[in-house]
XYZ file of C-alpha atoms in Angstrom:
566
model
C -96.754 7.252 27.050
C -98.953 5.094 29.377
C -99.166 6.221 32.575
C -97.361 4.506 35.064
C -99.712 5.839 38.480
C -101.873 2.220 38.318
C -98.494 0.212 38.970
C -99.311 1.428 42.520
C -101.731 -0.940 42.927
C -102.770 -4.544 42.499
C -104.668 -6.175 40.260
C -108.639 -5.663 40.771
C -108.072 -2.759 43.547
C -107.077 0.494 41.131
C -109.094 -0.892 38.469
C -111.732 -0.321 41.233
C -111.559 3.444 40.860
C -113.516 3.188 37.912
C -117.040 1.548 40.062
C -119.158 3.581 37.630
C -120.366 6.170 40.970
C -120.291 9.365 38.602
C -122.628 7.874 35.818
C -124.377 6.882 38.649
C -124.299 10.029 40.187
C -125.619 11.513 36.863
C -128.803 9.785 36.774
C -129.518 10.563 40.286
C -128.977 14.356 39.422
C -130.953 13.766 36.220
C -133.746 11.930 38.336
C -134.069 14.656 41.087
C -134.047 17.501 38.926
C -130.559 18.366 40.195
C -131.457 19.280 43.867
C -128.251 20.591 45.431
C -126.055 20.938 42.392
C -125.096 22.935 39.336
C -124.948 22.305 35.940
C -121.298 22.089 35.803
C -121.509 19.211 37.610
C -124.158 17.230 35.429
C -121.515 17.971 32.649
C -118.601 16.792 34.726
C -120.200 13.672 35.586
C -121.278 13.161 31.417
C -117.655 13.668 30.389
C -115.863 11.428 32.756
C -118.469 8.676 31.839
C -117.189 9.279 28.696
C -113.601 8.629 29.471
C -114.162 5.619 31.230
C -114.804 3.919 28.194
C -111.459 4.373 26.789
C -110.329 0.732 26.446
C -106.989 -0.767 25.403
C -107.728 -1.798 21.683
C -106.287 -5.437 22.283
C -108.900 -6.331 25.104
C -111.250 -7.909 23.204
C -108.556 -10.078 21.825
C -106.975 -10.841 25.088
C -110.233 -11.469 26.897
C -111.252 -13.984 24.108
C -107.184 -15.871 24.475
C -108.267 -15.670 28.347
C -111.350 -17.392 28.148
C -110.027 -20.380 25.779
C -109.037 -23.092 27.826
C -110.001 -25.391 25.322
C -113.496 -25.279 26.037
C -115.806 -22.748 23.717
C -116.790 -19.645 25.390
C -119.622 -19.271 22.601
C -123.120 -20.402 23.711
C -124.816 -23.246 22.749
C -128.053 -22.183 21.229
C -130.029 -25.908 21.322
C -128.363 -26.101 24.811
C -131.521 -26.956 27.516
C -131.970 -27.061 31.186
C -132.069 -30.155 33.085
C -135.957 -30.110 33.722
C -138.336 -30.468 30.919
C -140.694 -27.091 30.712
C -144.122 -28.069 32.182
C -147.024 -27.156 30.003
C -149.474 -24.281 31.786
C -146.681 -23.827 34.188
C -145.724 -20.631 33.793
C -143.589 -19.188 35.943
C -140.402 -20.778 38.653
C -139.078 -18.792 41.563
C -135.753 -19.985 42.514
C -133.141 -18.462 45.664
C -130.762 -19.783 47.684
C -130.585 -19.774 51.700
C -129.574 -21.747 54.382
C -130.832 -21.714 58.029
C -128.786 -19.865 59.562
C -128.448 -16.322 61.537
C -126.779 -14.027 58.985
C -128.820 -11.695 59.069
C -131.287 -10.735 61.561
C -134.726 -11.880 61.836
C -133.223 -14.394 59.440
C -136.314 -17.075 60.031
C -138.997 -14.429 60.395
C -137.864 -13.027 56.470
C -137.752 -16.541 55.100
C -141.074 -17.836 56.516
C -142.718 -14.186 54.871
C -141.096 -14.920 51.594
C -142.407 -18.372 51.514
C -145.903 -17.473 52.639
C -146.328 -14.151 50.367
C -145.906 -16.246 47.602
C -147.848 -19.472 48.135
C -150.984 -16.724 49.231
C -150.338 -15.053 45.917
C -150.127 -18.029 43.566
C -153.751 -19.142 45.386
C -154.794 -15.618 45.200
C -154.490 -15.359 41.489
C -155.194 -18.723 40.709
C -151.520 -19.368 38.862
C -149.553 -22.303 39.248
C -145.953 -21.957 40.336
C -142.773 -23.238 41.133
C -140.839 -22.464 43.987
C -137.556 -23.759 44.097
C -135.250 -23.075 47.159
C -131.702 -24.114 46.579
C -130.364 -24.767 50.256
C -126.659 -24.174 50.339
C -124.000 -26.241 52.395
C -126.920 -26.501 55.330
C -125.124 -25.705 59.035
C -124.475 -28.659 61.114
C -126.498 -28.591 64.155
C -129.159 -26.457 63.192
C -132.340 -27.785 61.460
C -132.746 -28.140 57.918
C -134.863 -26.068 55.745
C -137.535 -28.244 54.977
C -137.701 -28.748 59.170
C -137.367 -25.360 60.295
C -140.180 -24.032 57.926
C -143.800 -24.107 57.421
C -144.542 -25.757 54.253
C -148.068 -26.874 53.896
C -148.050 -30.564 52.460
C -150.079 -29.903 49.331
C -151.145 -26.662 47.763
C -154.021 -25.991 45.013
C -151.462 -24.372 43.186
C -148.033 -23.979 44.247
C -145.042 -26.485 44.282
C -142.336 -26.179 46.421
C -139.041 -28.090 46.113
C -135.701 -27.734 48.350
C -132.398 -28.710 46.339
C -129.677 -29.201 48.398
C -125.806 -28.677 48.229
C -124.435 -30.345 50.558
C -120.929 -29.600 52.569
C -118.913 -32.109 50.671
C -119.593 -30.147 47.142
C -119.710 -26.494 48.960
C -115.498 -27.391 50.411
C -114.420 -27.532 46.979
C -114.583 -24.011 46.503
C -111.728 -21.580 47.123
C -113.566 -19.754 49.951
C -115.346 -22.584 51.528
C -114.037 -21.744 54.547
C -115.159 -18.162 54.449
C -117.851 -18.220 52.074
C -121.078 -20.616 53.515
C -122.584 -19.889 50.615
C -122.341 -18.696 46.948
C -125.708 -17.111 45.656
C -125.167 -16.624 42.124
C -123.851 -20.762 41.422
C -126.891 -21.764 43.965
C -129.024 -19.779 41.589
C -127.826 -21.649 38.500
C -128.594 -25.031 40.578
C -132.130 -24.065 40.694
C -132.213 -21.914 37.279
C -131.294 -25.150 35.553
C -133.201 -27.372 37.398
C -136.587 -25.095 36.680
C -139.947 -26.549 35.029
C -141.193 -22.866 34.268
C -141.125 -20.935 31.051
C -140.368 -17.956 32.684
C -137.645 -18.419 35.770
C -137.154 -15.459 38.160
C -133.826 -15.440 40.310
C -134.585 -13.445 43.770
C -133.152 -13.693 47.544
C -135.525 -14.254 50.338
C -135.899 -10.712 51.992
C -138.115 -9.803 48.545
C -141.763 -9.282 48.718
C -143.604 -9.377 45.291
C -146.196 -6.546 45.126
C -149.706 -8.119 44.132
C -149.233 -5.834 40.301
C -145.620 -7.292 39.526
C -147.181 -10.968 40.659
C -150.220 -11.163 38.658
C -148.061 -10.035 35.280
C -145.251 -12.389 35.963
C -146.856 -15.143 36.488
C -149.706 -14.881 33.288
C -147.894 -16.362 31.158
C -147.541 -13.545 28.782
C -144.076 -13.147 28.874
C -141.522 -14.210 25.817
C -137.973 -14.788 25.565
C -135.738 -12.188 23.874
C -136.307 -10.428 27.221
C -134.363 -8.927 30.728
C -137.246 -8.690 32.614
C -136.497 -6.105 35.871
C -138.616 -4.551 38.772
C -137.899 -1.304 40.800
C -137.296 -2.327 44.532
C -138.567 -0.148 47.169
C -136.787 -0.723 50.304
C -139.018 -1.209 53.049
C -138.935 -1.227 57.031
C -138.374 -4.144 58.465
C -141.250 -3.605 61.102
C -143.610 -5.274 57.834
C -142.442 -8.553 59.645
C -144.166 -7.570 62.574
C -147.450 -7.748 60.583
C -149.530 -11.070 60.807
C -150.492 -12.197 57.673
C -149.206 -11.919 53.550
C -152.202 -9.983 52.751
C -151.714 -6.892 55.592
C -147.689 -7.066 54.234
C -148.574 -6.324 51.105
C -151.178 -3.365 52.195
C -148.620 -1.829 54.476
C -145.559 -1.835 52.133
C -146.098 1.020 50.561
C -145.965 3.468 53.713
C -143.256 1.751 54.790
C -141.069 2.944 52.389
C -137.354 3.806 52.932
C -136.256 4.544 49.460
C -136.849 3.407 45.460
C -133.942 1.800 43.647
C -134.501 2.602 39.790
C -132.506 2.452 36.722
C -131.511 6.251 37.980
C -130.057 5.026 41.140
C -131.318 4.741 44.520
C -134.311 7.532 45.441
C -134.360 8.713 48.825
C -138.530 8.811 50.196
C -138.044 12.325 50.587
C -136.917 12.817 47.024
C -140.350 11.054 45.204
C -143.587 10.547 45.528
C -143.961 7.438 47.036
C -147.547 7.026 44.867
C -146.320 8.509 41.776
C -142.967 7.038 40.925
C -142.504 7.817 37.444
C -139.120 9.414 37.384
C -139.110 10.076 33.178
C -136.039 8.590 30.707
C -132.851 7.281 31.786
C -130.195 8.792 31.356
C -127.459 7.260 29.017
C -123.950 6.572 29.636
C -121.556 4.661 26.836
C -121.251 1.537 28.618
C -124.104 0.728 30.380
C -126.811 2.012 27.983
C -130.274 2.522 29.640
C -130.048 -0.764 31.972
C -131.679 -0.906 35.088
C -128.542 -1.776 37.142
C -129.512 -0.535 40.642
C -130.040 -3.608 42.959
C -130.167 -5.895 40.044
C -130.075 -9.222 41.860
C -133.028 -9.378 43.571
C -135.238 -9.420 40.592
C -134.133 -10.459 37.197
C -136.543 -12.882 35.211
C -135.569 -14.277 32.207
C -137.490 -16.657 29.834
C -135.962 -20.604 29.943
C -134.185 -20.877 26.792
C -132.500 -17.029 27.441
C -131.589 -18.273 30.877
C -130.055 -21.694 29.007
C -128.466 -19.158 26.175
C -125.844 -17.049 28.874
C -125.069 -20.084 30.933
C -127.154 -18.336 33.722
C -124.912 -16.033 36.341
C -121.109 -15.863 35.917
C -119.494 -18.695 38.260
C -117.177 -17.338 39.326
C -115.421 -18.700 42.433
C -115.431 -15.304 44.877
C -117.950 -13.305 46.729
C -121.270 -12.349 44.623
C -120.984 -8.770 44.798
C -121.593 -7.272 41.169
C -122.099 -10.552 39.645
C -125.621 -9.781 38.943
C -124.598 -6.401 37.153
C -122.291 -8.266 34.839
C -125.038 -10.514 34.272
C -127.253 -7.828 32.749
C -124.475 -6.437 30.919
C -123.937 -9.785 29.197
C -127.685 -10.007 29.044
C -127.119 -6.257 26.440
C -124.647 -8.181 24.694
C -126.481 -10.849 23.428
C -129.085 -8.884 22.214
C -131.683 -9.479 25.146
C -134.020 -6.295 24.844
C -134.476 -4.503 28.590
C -137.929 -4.425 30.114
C -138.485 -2.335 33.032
C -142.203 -2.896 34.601
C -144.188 -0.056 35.391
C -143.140 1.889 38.569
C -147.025 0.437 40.354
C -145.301 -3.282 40.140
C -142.208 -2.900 42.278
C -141.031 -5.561 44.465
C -140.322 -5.015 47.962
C -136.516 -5.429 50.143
C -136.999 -5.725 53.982
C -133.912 -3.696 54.865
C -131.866 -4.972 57.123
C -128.179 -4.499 58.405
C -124.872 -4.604 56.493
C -122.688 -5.175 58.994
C -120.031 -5.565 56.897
C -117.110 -3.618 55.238
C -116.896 -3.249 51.054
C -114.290 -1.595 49.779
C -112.370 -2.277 46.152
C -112.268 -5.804 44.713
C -113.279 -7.385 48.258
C -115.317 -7.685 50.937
C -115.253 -8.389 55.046
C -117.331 -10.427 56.790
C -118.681 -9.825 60.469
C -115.829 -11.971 61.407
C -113.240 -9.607 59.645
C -112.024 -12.217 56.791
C -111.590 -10.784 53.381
C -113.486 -12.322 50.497
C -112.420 -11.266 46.889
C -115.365 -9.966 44.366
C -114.936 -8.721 40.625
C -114.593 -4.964 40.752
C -117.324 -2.918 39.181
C -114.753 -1.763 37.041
C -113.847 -4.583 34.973
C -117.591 -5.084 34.189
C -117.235 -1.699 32.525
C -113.893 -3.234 30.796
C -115.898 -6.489 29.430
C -119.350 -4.556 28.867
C -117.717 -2.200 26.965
C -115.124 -4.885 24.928
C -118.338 -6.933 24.022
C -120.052 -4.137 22.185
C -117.085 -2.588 21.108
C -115.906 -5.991 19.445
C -119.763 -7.418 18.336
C -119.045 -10.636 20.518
C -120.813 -10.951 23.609
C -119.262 -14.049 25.767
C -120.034 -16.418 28.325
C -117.627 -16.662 31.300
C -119.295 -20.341 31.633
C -118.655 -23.938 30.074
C -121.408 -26.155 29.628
C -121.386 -27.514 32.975
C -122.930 -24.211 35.173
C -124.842 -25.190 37.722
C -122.703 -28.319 39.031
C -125.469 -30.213 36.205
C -122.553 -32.930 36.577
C -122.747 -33.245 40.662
C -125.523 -35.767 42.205
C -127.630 -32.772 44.270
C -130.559 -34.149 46.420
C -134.306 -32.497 46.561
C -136.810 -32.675 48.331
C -140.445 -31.869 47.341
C -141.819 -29.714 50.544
C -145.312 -28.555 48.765
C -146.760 -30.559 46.154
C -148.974 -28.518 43.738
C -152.760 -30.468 42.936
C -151.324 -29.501 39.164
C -147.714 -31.940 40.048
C -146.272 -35.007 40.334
C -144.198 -36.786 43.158
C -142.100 -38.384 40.608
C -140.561 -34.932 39.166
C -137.565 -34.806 41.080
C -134.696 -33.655 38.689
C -131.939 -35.832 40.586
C -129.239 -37.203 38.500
C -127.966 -40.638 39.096
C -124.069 -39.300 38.706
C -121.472 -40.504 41.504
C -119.681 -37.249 43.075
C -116.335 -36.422 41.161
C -114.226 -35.198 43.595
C -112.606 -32.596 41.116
C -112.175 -29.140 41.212
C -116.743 -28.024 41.219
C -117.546 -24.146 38.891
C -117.825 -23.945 35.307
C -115.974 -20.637 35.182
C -113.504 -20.732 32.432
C -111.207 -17.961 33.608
C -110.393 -17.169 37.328
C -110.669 -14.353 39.455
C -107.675 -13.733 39.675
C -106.933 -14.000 35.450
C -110.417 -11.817 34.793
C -109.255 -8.929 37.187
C -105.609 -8.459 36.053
C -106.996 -8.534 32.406
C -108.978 -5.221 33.575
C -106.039 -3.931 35.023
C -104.698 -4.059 31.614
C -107.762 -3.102 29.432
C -108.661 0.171 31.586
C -105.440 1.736 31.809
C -106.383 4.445 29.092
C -109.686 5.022 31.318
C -107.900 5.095 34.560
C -105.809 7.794 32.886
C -107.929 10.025 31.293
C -110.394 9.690 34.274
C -107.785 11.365 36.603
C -106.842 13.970 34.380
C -109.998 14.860 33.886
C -111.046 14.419 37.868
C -107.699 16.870 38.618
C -107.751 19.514 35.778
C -111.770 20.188 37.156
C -111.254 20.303 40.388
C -108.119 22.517 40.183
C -109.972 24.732 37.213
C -113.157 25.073 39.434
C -111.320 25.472 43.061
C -109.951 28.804 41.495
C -106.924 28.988 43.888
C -109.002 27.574 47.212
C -107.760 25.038 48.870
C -108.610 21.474 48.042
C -109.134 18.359 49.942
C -109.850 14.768 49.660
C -112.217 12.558 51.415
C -111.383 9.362 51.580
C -107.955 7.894 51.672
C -108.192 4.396 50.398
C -107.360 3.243 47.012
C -109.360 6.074 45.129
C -107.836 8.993 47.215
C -104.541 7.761 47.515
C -104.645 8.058 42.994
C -106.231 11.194 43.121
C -103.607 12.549 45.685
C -100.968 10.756 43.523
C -102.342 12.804 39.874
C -102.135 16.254 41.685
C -98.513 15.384 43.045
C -97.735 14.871 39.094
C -98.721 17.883 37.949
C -96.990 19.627 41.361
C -100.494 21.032 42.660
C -100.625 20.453 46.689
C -103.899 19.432 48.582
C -104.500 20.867 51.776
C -105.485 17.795 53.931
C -107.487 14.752 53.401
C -110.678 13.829 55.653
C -111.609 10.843 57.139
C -115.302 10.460 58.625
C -113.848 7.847 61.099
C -111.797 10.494 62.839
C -113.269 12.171 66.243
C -113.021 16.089 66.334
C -109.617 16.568 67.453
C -108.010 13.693 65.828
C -104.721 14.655 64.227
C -103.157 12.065 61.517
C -100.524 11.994 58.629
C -101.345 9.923 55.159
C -98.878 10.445 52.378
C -97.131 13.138 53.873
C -100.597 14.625 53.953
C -102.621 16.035 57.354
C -105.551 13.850 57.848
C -108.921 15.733 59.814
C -111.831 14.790 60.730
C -115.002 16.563 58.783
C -115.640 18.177 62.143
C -112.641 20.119 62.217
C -111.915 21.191 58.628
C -115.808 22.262 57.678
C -117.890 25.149 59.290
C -120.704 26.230 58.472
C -119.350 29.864 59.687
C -117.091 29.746 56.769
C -118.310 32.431 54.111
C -118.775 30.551 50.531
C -115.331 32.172 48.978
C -113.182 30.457 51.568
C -114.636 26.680 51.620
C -111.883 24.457 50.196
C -112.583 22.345 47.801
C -113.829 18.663 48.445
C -113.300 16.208 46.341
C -115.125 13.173 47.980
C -113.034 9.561 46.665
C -115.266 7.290 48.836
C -117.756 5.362 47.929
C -119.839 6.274 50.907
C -121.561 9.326 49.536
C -124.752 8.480 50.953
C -123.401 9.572 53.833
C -120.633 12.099 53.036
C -122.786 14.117 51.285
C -125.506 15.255 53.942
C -122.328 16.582 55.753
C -121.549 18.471 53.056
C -124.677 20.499 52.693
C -124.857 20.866 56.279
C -122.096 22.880 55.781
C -123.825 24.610 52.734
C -121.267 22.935 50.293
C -123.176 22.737 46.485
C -122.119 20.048 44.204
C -120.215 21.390 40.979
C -119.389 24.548 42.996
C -117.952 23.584 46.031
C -117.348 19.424 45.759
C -117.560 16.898 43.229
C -117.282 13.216 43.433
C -114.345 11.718 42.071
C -114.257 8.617 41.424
């Protein structure tokens, strides 16, 4: 009998509970030799892994009716981009931006990304393509092509602005919220590209000189997923003059390295020797380099033309670019990692901004809905469980049927002024994406597929805890969608928590949530307390990064004394 626990919540936020944080947990375990934890909990993590792949056997079947709409979800192999390929050309950069103040130093990050790259393509003597797809540009402020320094002509370099303008951005569902929508802008540029190899990045990424000089050879071949470790970086690099002493400081101004284990705290690696070993393997993401996927995945042309580029669908961005690379697995595109000495570089900057399941909030508090992490492990795992991978697009991604203006900022000495890859087609005013399910369709399909995994997940989450607690008390951080299940499982099988704890709490704070008493970590864990009487903490938040130095602070050991959830 199914269980009946997930009616509790809505489509896209209990499916949620499955964001794959224990598999990712395991490779950071895995990549730091365990620091902190026991082997219990390695095994803990494996076997839950394990049970989020149990899928409803008609998913496959019902994600194929879904998609259907008349239109073939099945890809069309001579299908090419807009642009003709451009002999000794090898390589097209294309993001998407607008000028405005989203983030800070906003101008300052732009005007590095542009310059790093037009010093590295003279540098190394390689022609490129830069392609900047300006999204719905703000009224008042200055365009891109104004507010930047683009030198008229370059010996090797050509840069081109294509611009969507307001008219085409309103027809989307969160216009109004949503200024702009990276992954679609990508596909405007993606399909617009004269390069045989086409990287999709954002503009707070620095390329390091190693990862340059290899991408841009022209050595690469299709068949391909080409990814990068990113090494988060200080944002003081902006403060330094010139491309060249960016480049030479970046390493020591490391924050952290995000590889296929997860992300690796500076204290945790060598910052010169990065090479963490083997990845470790979980059923439905095998080996992929997942972590921080979207600012760095290059694809040849005709592999980028083959999956109908990112997944359009009309919502925030947020996991898009993991779904990507899981479709990428599907149809038989082999992985390829670079070497840990060609990383690209993130300025870090501020989130300012609250994720939880299946949505996000802006800095002015409006809710934006995003797939959930867990129905890419629903489709991932349907595709190679069924042999079929599938395209969520038509044959229309990248609005190739809108008339989109561009501008050529930076000629290349290698280009012509006459490339411009316009199209002479009047504006439909119709409903703009090529997505051939909705949101809303794709996440109440996962809501449906994953209830086996949601179960067998929770048993397995409860019957650990409760078998390694040993009669101490237990108690659950985090009371949003993931607590409020777990808390739900242990009332089924008539086994009480002792509290839940919220980090937002003060000391002193005194709060009720499910009938439950909700503390603040201050209160409820002392480092006084000998190790037999710690309760037991099971952390369901996805804010371990910061739960967790609490926790040993309090001299709490994974697998013995806490364990992360879901």
């Amino acid at each position: 009998m199914q269980d009946q626990t997930a009616a509790n919540f809505p489509d896209g936020e209990w499916c949620s509970l499955l964001w794959p944080l224990p598999a990712h947990r395991q490779k950071y375990l895995a990549a730091t030799q365990g620091l902190l934890a026991t082997v219990e909990a390695n095994e803990f993590y494996q076997e839950l892994a394990l049970h989020m792949t149990s899928i409803d056997p008609d998913a496959a079947q019902n994600l194929e009716k879904l998609l259907h709409h008349g239109k073939s979800s099945t890809p069309v192999h001579d299908q090419t981009l807009l642009a003709k390929e451009v002999d000794d050309v090898p390589l097209t950069i294309v993001t998407v931006s607008r000028n405005d103040t989203h983030v800070e130093r906003m101008e300052e990050r732009t005007q590095a990304f542009i310059d790093g790259l037009l010093h590295q393509a003279e540098t190394h003597e390689q022609r490129i393509e830069l392609i900047i797809v300006e999204w719905n540009p703000p009224s008042g402020r200055p365009s891109m092509a104004e507010a930047f320094r683009f030198p008229a002509s370059h010996p090797y370099a050509s840069v081109k602005i294509v611009t969507i303008p307001s008219d085409l951005h309103n027809h989307f569902a969160y216009a109004s919220r949503l200024p702009l929508y990276q992954m679609i802008g990508k596909n405007v540029g993606i399909r617009r590209a004269r390069g045989s190899i086409i990287l999709a990045t954002n503009i707070d990424v620095l390329l390091s000189d190693e990862l340059f000089a290899v991408i841009s050879s022209g050595m690469l071949h299709s068949g391909k997923h080409y990814r990068s470790d990113r090494w988060d970086i200080d944002r003081s690099v902006l403060d330094l003059s010139s491309p060249s002493s960016r480049l030479q400081q970046a390493r020591s101004l490391c924050l952290g390295v995000n590889t296929r284990h997860g992300c690796i705290p500076k204290a945790a690696v060598d910052i010169d020797r990065v090479e963490i070993g083997p990845a470790a393997n979980t059923p439905y993401i095998p080996h992929l380099h997942t972590v921080a996927c979207g600012d760095f995945q290059l694809l040849h042309r005709d592999d980028w033309a083959l999956l109908r580029g990112y997944p359009e669908l009309d919502s925030f961005s947020m996991h898009l670019d993991t779904m990507f690379a899981m479709q990428c697995h599907a149809f038989g595109l082999v992985e390829h990692t670079f070497a840990s000495k060609m990383p690209h570089y993130h300025i870090d900057h501020t989130l300012g901004v609250q994720v939880k399941a299946a949505s996000y909030f802006t800095q002015e508090k409006q809710e934006l809905k995003h797939v959930s992490l867990g129905n890419i492990v629903a489709m991932t795992e349907t595709m190679l469980t069924s042999g079929k991978p599938l395209c969520l697009n038509n044959e229309d991604w990248g609005l190739i049927n809108h008339d989109i203006p561009d501008t050529c900022v930076t000629l290349g000495e290698w280009d012509t002024p006459l490339s411009s890859t316009r199209r002479n087609i009047k504006f439909a005013n119709s409903t703009v994406g090529s997505s051939l399910v909705s949101l809303h369709d794709f996440e109440h399909w996962g809501s449906q597929a994953l209830l086996p995994a949601l179960d067998a997940s929770m048993r397995h989450v409860c019957t650990t805890a409760i078998r390694i607690a040993g009669g101490r008390r237990l108690r659950i951080w985090g009371r949003g969608a993931r607590g409020t299940a777990i808390c739900a499982y242990f009332a089924k099988v008539q086994h009480p928590i002792d509290c839940f704890i919220d980090g937002t709490l003060a000391s002193g704070a005194r709060e009720t949530f499910r009938n439950y008493p909700v503390r603040s970590p201050f209160d409820v864990l002392s480092t006084s307390e000998p190790p037999d009487s710690r309760a037991f903490v099971i952390v369901a938040s996805s804010y371990i990064d910061e739960i967790e130095p609490t926790l040993h602070k309090a001299g709490y050991i994974e697998g013995s004394d806490y364990l992360l959830g879901l």
